[in-house]
Short mmCIF file of C-alpha atoms (C1' of nucleotides) in Angstrom, two decimals:
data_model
loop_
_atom_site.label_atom_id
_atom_site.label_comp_id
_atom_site.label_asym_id
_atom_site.label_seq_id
_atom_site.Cartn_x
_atom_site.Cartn_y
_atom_site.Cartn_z
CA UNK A 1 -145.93 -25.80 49.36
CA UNK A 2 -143.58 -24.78 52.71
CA UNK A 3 -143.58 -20.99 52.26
CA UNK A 4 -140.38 -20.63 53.63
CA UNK A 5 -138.68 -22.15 50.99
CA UNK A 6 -140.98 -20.79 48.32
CA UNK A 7 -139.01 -17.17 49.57
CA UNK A 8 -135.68 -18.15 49.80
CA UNK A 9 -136.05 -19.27 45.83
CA UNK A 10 -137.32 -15.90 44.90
CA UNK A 11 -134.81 -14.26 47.16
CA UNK A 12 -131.76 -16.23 45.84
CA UNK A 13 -132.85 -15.08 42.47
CA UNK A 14 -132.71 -11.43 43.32
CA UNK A 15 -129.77 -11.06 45.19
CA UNK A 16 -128.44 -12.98 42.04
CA UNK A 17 -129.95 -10.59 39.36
CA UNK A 18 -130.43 -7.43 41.88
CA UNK A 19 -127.92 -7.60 44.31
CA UNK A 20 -128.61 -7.83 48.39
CA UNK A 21 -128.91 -4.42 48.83
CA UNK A 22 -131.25 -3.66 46.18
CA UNK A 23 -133.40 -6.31 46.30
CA UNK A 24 -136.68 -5.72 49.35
CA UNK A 25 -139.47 -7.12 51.20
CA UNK A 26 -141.76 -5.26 48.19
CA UNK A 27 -140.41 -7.31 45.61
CA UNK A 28 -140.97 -10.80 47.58
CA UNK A 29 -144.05 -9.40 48.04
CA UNK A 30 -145.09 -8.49 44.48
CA UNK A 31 -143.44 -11.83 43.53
CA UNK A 32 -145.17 -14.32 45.75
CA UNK A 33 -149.06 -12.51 45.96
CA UNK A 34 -148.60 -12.16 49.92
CA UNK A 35 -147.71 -9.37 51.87
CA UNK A 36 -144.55 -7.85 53.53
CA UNK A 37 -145.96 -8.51 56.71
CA UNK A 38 -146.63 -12.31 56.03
CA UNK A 39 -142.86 -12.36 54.96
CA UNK A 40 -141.51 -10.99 58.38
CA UNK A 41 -143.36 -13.79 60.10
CA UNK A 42 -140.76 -16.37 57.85
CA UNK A 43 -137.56 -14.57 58.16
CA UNK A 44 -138.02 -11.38 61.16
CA UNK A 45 -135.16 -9.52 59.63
CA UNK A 46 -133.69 -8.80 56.32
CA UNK A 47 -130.22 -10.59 57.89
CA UNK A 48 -132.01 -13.25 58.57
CA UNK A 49 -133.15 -13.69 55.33
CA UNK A 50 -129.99 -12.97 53.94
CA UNK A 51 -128.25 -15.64 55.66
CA UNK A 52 -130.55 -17.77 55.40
CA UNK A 53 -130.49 -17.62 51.67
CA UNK A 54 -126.07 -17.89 51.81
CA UNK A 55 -126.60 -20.98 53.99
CA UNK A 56 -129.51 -22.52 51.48
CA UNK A 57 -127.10 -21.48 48.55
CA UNK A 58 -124.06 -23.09 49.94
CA UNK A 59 -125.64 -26.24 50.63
CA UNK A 60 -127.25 -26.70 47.01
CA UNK A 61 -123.28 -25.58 45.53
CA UNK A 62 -122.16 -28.29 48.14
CA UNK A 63 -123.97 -30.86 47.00
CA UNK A 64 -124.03 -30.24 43.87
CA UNK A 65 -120.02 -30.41 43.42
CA UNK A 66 -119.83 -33.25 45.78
CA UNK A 67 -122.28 -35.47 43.20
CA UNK A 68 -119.69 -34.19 39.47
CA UNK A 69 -117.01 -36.22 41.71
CA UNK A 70 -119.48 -39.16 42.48
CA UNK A 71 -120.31 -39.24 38.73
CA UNK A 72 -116.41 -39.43 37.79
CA UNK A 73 -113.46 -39.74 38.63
CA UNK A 74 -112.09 -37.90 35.43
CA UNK A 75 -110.31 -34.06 36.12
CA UNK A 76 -111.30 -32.81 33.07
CA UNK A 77 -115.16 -34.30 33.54
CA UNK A 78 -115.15 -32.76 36.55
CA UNK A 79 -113.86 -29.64 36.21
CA UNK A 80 -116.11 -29.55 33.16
CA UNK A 81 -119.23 -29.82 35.91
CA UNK A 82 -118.05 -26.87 37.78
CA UNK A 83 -117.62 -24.57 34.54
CA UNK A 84 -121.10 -25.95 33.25
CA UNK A 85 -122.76 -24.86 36.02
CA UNK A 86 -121.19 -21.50 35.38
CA UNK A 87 -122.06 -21.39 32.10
CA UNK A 88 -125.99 -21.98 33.22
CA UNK A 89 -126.47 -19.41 34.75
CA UNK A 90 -124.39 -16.66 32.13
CA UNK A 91 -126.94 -18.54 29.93
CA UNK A 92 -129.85 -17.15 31.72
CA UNK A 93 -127.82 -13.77 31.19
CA UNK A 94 -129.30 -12.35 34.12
CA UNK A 95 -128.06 -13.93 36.86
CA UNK A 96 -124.46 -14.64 38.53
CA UNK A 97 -122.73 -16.39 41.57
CA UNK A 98 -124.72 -15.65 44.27
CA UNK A 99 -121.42 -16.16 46.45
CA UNK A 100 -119.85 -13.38 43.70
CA UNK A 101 -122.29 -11.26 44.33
CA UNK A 102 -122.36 -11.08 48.16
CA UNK A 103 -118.45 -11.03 47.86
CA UNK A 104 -118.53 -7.61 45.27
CA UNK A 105 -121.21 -5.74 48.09
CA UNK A 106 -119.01 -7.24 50.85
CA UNK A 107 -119.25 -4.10 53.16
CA UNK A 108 -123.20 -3.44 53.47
CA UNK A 109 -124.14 -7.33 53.32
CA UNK A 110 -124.47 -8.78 57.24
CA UNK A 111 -121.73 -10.49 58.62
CA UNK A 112 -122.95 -13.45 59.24
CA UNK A 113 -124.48 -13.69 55.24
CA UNK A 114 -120.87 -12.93 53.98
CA UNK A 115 -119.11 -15.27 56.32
CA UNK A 116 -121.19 -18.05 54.96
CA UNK A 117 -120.46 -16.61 51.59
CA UNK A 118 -116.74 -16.75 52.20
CA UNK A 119 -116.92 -20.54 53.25
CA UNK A 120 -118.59 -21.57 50.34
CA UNK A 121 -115.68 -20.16 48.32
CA UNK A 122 -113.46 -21.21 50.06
CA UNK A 123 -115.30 -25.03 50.07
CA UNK A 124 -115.05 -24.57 46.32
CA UNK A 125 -111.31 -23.70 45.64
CA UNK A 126 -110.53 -26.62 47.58
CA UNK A 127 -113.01 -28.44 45.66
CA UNK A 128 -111.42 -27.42 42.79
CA UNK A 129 -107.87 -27.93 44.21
CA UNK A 130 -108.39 -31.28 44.26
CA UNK A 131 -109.09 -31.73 40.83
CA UNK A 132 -106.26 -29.81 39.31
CA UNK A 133 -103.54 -31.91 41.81
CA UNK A 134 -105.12 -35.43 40.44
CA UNK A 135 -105.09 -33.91 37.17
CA UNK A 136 -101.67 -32.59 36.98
CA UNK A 137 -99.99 -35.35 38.61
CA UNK A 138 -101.82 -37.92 36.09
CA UNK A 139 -100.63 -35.81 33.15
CA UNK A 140 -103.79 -34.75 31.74
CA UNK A 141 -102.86 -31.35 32.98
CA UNK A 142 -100.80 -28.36 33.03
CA UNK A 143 -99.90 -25.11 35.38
CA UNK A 144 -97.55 -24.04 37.16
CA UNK A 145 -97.13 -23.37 40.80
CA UNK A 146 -99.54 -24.91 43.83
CA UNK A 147 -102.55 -26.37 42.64
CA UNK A 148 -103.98 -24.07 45.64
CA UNK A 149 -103.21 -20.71 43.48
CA UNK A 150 -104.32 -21.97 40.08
CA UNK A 151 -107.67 -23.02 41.73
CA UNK A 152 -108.26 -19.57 43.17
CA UNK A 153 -107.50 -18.27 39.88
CA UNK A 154 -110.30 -20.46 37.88
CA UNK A 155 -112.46 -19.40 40.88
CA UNK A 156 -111.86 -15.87 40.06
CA UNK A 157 -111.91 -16.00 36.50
CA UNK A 158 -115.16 -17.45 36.43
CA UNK A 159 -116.80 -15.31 38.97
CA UNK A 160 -115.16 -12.21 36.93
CA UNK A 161 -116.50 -13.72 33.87
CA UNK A 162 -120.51 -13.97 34.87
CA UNK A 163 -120.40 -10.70 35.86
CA UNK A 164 -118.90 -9.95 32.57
CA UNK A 165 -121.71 -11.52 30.70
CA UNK A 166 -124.14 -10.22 32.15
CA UNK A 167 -122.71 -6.47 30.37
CA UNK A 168 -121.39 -7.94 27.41
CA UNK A 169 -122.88 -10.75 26.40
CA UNK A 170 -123.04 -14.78 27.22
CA UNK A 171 -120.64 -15.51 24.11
CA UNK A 172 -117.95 -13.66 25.67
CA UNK A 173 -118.49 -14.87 29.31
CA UNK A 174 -118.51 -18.91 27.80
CA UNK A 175 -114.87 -17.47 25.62
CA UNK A 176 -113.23 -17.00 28.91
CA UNK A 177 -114.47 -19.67 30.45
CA UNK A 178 -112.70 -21.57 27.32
CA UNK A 179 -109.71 -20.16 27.49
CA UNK A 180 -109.42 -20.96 31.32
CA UNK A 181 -109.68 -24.37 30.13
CA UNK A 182 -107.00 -24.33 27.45
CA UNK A 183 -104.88 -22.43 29.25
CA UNK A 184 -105.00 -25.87 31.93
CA UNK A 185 -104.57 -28.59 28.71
CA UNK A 186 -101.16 -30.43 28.91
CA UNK A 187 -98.50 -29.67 26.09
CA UNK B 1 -111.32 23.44 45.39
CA UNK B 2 -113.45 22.20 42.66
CA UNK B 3 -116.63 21.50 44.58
CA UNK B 4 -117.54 19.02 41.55
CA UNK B 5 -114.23 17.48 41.22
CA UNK B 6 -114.42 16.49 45.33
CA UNK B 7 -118.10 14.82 45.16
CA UNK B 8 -116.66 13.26 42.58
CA UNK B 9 -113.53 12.06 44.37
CA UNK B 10 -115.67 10.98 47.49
CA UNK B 11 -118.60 9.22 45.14
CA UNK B 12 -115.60 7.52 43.43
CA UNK B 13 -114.76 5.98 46.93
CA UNK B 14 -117.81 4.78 47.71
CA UNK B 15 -119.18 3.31 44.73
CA UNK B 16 -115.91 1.01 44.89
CA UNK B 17 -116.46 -0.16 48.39
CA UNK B 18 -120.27 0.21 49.01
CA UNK B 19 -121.63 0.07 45.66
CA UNK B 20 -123.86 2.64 43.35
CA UNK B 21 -126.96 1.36 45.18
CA UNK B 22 -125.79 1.54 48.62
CA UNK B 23 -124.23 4.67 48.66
CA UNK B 24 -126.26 7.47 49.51
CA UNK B 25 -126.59 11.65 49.31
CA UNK B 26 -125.94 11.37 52.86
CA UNK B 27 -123.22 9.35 52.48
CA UNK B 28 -121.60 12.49 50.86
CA UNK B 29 -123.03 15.04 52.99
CA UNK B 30 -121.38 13.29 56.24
CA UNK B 31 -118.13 13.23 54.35
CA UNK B 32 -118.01 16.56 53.13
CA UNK B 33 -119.71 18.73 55.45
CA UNK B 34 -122.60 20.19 53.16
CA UNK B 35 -126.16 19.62 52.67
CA UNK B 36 -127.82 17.13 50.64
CA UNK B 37 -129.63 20.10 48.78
CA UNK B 38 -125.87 21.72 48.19
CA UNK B 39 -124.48 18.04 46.10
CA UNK B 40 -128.32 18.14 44.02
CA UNK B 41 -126.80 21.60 42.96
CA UNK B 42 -123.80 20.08 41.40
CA UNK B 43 -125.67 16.88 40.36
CA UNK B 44 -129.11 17.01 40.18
CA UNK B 45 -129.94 13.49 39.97
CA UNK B 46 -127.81 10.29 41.64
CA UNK B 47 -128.17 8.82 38.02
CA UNK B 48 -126.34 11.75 36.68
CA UNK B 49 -123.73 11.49 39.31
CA UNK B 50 -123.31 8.14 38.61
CA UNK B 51 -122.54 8.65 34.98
CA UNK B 52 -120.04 11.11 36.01
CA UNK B 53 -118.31 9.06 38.13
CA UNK B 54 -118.02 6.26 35.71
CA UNK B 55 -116.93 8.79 32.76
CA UNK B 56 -114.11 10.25 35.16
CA UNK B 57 -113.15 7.14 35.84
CA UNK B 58 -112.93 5.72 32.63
CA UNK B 59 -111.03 8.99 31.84
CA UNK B 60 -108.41 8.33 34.30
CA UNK B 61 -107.76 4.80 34.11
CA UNK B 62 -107.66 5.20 30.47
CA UNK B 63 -104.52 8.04 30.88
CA UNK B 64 -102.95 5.96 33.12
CA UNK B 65 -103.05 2.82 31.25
CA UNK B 66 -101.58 5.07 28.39
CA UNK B 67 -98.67 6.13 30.18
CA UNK B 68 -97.86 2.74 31.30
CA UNK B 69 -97.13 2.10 27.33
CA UNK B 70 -95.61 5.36 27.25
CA UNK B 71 -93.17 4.58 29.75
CA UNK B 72 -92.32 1.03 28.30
CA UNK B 73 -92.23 -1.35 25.52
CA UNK B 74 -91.55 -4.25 27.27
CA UNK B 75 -94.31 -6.41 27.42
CA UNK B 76 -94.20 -7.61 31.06
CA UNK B 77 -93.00 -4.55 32.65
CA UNK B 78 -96.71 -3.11 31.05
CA UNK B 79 -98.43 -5.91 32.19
CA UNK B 80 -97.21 -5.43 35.73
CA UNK B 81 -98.29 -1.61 35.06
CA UNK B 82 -101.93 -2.73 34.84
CA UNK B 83 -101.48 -5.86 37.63
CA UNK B 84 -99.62 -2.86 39.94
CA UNK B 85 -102.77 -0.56 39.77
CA UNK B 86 -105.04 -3.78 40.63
CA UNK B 87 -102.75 -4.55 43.52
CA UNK B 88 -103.04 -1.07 44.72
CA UNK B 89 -106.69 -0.96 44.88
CA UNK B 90 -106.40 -4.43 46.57
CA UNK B 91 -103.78 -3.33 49.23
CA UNK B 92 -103.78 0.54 50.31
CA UNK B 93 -107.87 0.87 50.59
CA UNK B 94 -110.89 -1.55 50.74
CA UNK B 95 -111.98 -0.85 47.16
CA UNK B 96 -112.59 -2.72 44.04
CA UNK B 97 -112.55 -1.75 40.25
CA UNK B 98 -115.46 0.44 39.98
CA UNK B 99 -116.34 -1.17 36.32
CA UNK B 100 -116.31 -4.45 38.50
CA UNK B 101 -118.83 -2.80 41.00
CA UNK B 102 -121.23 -1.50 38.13
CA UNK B 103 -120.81 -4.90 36.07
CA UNK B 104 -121.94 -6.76 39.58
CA UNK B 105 -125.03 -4.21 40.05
CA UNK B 106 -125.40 -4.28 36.45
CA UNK B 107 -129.50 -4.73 36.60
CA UNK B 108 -129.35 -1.91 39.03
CA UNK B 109 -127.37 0.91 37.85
CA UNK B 110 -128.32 3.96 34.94
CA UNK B 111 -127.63 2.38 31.45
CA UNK B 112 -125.52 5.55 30.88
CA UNK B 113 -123.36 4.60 33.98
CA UNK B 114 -123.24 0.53 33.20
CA UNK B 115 -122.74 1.72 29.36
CA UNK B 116 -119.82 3.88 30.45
CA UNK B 117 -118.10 1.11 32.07
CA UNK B 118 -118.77 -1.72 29.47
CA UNK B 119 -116.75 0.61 27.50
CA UNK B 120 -113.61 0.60 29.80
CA UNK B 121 -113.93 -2.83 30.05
CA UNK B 122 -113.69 -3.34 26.36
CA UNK B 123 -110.90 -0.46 26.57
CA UNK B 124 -108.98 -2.61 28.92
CA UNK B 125 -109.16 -5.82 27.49
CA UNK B 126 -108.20 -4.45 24.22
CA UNK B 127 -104.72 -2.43 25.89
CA UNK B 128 -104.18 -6.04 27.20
CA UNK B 129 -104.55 -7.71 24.35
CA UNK B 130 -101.79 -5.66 22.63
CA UNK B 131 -99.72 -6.15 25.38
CA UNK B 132 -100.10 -10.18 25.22
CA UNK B 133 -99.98 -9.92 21.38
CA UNK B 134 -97.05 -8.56 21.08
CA UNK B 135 -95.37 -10.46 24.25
CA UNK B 136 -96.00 -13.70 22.40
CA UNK B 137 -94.69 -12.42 19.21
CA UNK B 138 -91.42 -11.27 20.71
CA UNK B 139 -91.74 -15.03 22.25
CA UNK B 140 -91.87 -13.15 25.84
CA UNK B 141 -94.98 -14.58 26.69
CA UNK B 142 -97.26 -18.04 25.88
CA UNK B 143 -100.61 -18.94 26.26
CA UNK B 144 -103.29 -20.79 23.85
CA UNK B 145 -105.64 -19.11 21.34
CA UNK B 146 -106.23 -15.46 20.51
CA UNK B 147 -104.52 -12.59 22.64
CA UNK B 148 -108.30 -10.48 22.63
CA UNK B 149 -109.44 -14.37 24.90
CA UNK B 150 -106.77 -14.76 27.00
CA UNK B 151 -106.57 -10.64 27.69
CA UNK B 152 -110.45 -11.42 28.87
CA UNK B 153 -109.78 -14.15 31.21
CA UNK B 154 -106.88 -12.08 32.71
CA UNK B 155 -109.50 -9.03 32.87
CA UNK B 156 -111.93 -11.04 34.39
CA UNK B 157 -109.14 -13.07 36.88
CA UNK B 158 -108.33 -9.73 37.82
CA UNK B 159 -112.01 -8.12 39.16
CA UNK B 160 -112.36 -11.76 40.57
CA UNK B 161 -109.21 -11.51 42.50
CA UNK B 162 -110.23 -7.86 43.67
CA UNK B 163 -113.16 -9.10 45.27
CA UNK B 164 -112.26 -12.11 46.39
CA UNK B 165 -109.31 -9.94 48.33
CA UNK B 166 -111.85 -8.29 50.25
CA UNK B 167 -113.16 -11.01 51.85
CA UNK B 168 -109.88 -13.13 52.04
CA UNK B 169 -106.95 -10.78 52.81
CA UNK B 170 -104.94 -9.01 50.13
CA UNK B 171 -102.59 -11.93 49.96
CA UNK B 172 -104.91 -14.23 48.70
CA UNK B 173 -105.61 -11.40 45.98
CA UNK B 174 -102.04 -11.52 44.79
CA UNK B 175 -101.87 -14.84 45.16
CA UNK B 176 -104.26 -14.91 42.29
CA UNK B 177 -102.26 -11.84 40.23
CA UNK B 178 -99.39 -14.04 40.43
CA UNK B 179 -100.96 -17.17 39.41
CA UNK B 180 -102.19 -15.20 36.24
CA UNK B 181 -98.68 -13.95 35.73
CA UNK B 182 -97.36 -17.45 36.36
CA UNK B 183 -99.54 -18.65 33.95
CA UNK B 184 -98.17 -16.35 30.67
CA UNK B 185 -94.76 -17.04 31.08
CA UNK B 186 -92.74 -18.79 27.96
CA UNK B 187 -91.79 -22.46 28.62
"C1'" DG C 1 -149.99 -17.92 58.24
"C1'" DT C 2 -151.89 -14.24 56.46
"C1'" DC C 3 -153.99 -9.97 56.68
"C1'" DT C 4 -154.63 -4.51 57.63
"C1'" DA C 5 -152.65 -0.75 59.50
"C1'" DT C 6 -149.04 1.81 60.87
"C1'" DA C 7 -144.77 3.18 62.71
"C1'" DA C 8 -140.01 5.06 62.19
"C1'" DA C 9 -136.29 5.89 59.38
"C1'" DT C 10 -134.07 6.79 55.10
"C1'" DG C 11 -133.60 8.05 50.28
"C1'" DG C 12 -133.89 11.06 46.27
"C1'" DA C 13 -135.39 15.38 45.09
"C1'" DT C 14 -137.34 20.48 44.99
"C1'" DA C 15 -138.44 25.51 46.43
"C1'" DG C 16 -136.85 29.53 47.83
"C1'" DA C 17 -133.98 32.51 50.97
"C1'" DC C 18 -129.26 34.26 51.61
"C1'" DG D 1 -123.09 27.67 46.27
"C1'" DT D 2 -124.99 26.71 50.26
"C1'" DC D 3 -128.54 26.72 53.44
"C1'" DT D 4 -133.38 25.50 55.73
"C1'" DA D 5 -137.44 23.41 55.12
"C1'" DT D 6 -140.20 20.24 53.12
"C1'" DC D 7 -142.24 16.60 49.98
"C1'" DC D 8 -143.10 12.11 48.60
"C1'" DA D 9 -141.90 7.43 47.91
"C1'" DT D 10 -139.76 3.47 49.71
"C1'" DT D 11 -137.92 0.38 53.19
"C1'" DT D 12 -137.57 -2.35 57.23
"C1'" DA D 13 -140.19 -3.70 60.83
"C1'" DT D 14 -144.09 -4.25 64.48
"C1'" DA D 15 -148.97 -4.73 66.53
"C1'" DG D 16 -152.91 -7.00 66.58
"C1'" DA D 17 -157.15 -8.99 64.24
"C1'" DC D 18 -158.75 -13.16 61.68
#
DNA sequence: GTCTATAAATGGATAGAC
DNA sequence: GTCTATCCATTTATAGAC
C-alpha cells in the first residue's frame, strides 16, 4: 500500500489521457478517496509531482526495453517489443506516450519534468538505433542513411501515431505503425 | 484592423506553443492591450474561440496546401511544399501543428474544436496520398502498401518530428523530414 | 498520514456604463 | 467595442489539529 506510489500511477495516467496541465490535485483527490491536502504532504508541489512521475516513467520504459533485448537477440523481435508496447496503449484508446505528451506541452511543463522527458527519448532512439544497425548490417533490414535518423523517425512516427488514435481511431494508429515496419523490410 | 481576425491571429499562436488548455483570456489581454471583458465580446466562450481557431486554421492550411498543387505537378517538388511549411513552423517560431496540439489534448479540448481538426488531418493525409500515388505511378517515388498508409505515417512522422524539434533543436526536426524524404525515394 | 479549514491567485464569464 | 466592476468556480498550496 505505499501511497506515494499509489499517486504517481493515477498521475501517470492523467498526464497520459489529460495532459500535465490539465490534469490537478482535485482529480488525485477524487481518484484516490483522500484529500488535496494529504497529497501535498507526498509530493509539496505540482513540479514535484510532475517530475517525479517523468523520472518513475522513464525508469519503467528503461527497463522495460532493456528486458525485449534480454529476451532476443532478433531486430525484428525486438523492434516488434517497442511497437507492441505502442500499440498497448493506442489499444486502451485513451492514453499516449507519456514522454509525447510532456514533449507536445513542452513550454508550460517544469523544466526539470521535460528534461527527464527529453532523456528518455533520447535513451530510446538510441535504443532503437541499435537495433536498426544490427539489423541492417545482418540483412534482415532496409533504409537508407544513419541508423541514428531512421530511429528518430520510427520514434516520431509512433509518437505522431498514438496521438493520432486517440482522434481517429486504434485501427488507423496500428496501420501506421505497420507501414513503419514495411517500409524497414529488406527487398 | 479586424479586431476578430487579430484574437484570432494571437490565439492561433498560442494554442501552437502553449496549448488550448494552457492558454488563457489573459494571455490575450497582455498581448493585445484590451480587457478580458472586450475578447468575451468577440467570443463569448473559450470553447467558441477555440473552434474558430481550429476552423481558420483548417481554412488556411487547406488554401495553401492547394496552391502548392497549383503551382506544381511534380510530385516531390509538392511534397517538399507540405515538408517546407512543417520546417517553417519548426524553424522561424516555437510552434507546432495546431491539429497536433488539439490531437495531444484531445480528452481536453471542445469536440467542435478536436472535430475540426480530425478533419484537417484526414484533409492532409488524403492531399498526401495523391501526391505519393501519383509519385509512385510516374515511378518518382517507392514505398510498400497503399499511398492513403504510407501518407499517414509521413503525417504522423511529421507532428512527431515537430515536437520532438522543440525539445531537441530544429536540426534534429529535419533530421527526421529528411529521413522521411530519404525513405520515398525510387531505388 | 490524513484531516479540516483557509489562503491567495487565476480562470472563464456576465452586467451595465460609456 | 471597450471599459470597470464583479461573480463564482477552480487551482495550487499552507497551517495546524488528530
Amino acid at each position: 500500500m505505499d501511497r506515494k506510489e499509489q499517486i504517481l500511477e493515477i498521475a501517470t495516467e492523467l498526464i497520459q489521457t489529460r495532459g500535465y496541465t490539465a490534469f490537478s490535485y482535485q482529480d488525485l483527490s477524487d481518484r484516490l478517496g483522500i484529500t488535496k491536502a494529504s497529497i501535498h504532504h507526498h509530493f509539496p508541489s505540482k513540479a514535484n509531482l510532475g517530475f517525479a512521475v517523468a523520472e518513475r516513467y522513464s525508469t519503467a520504459v528503461t527497463a522495460s526495453l532493456a528486458e525485449v533485448k534480454q529476451n532476443t537477440d532478433d531486430p525484428w523481435e525486438q523492434l516488434d517489443g517497442y511497437v507492441g508496447q505502442i500499440l498497448q496503449l493506442i489499444k486502451t484508446r485513451d492514453r499516449i506516450c507519456a514522454a509525447g505528451a510532456v514533449h507536445s506541452e513542452y513550454n508550460v511543463v517544469p523544466e526539470s519534468m521535460s528534461d527527464a522527458m527529453a532523456r528518455l527519448a533520447k535513451h530510446i532512439i538510441a535504443w532503437l538505433t541499435d537495433v536498426l544497425e544490427v539489423g541492417r548490417r545482418e540483412g534482415m533490414m532496409d533504409f537508407p542513411g544513419k541508423p541514428e535518423h531512421q530511429a528518430a523517425l520510427v520514434f516520431a512516427a509512433a509518437q505522431g501515431a498514438m496521438q493520432f488514435g486517440r482522434a481517429h481511431g486504434a485501427v488507423k494508429a496500428r496501420q501506421i505503425m505497420d507501414q513503419i515496419k514495411e517500409s524497414l523490410k529488406a527487398a
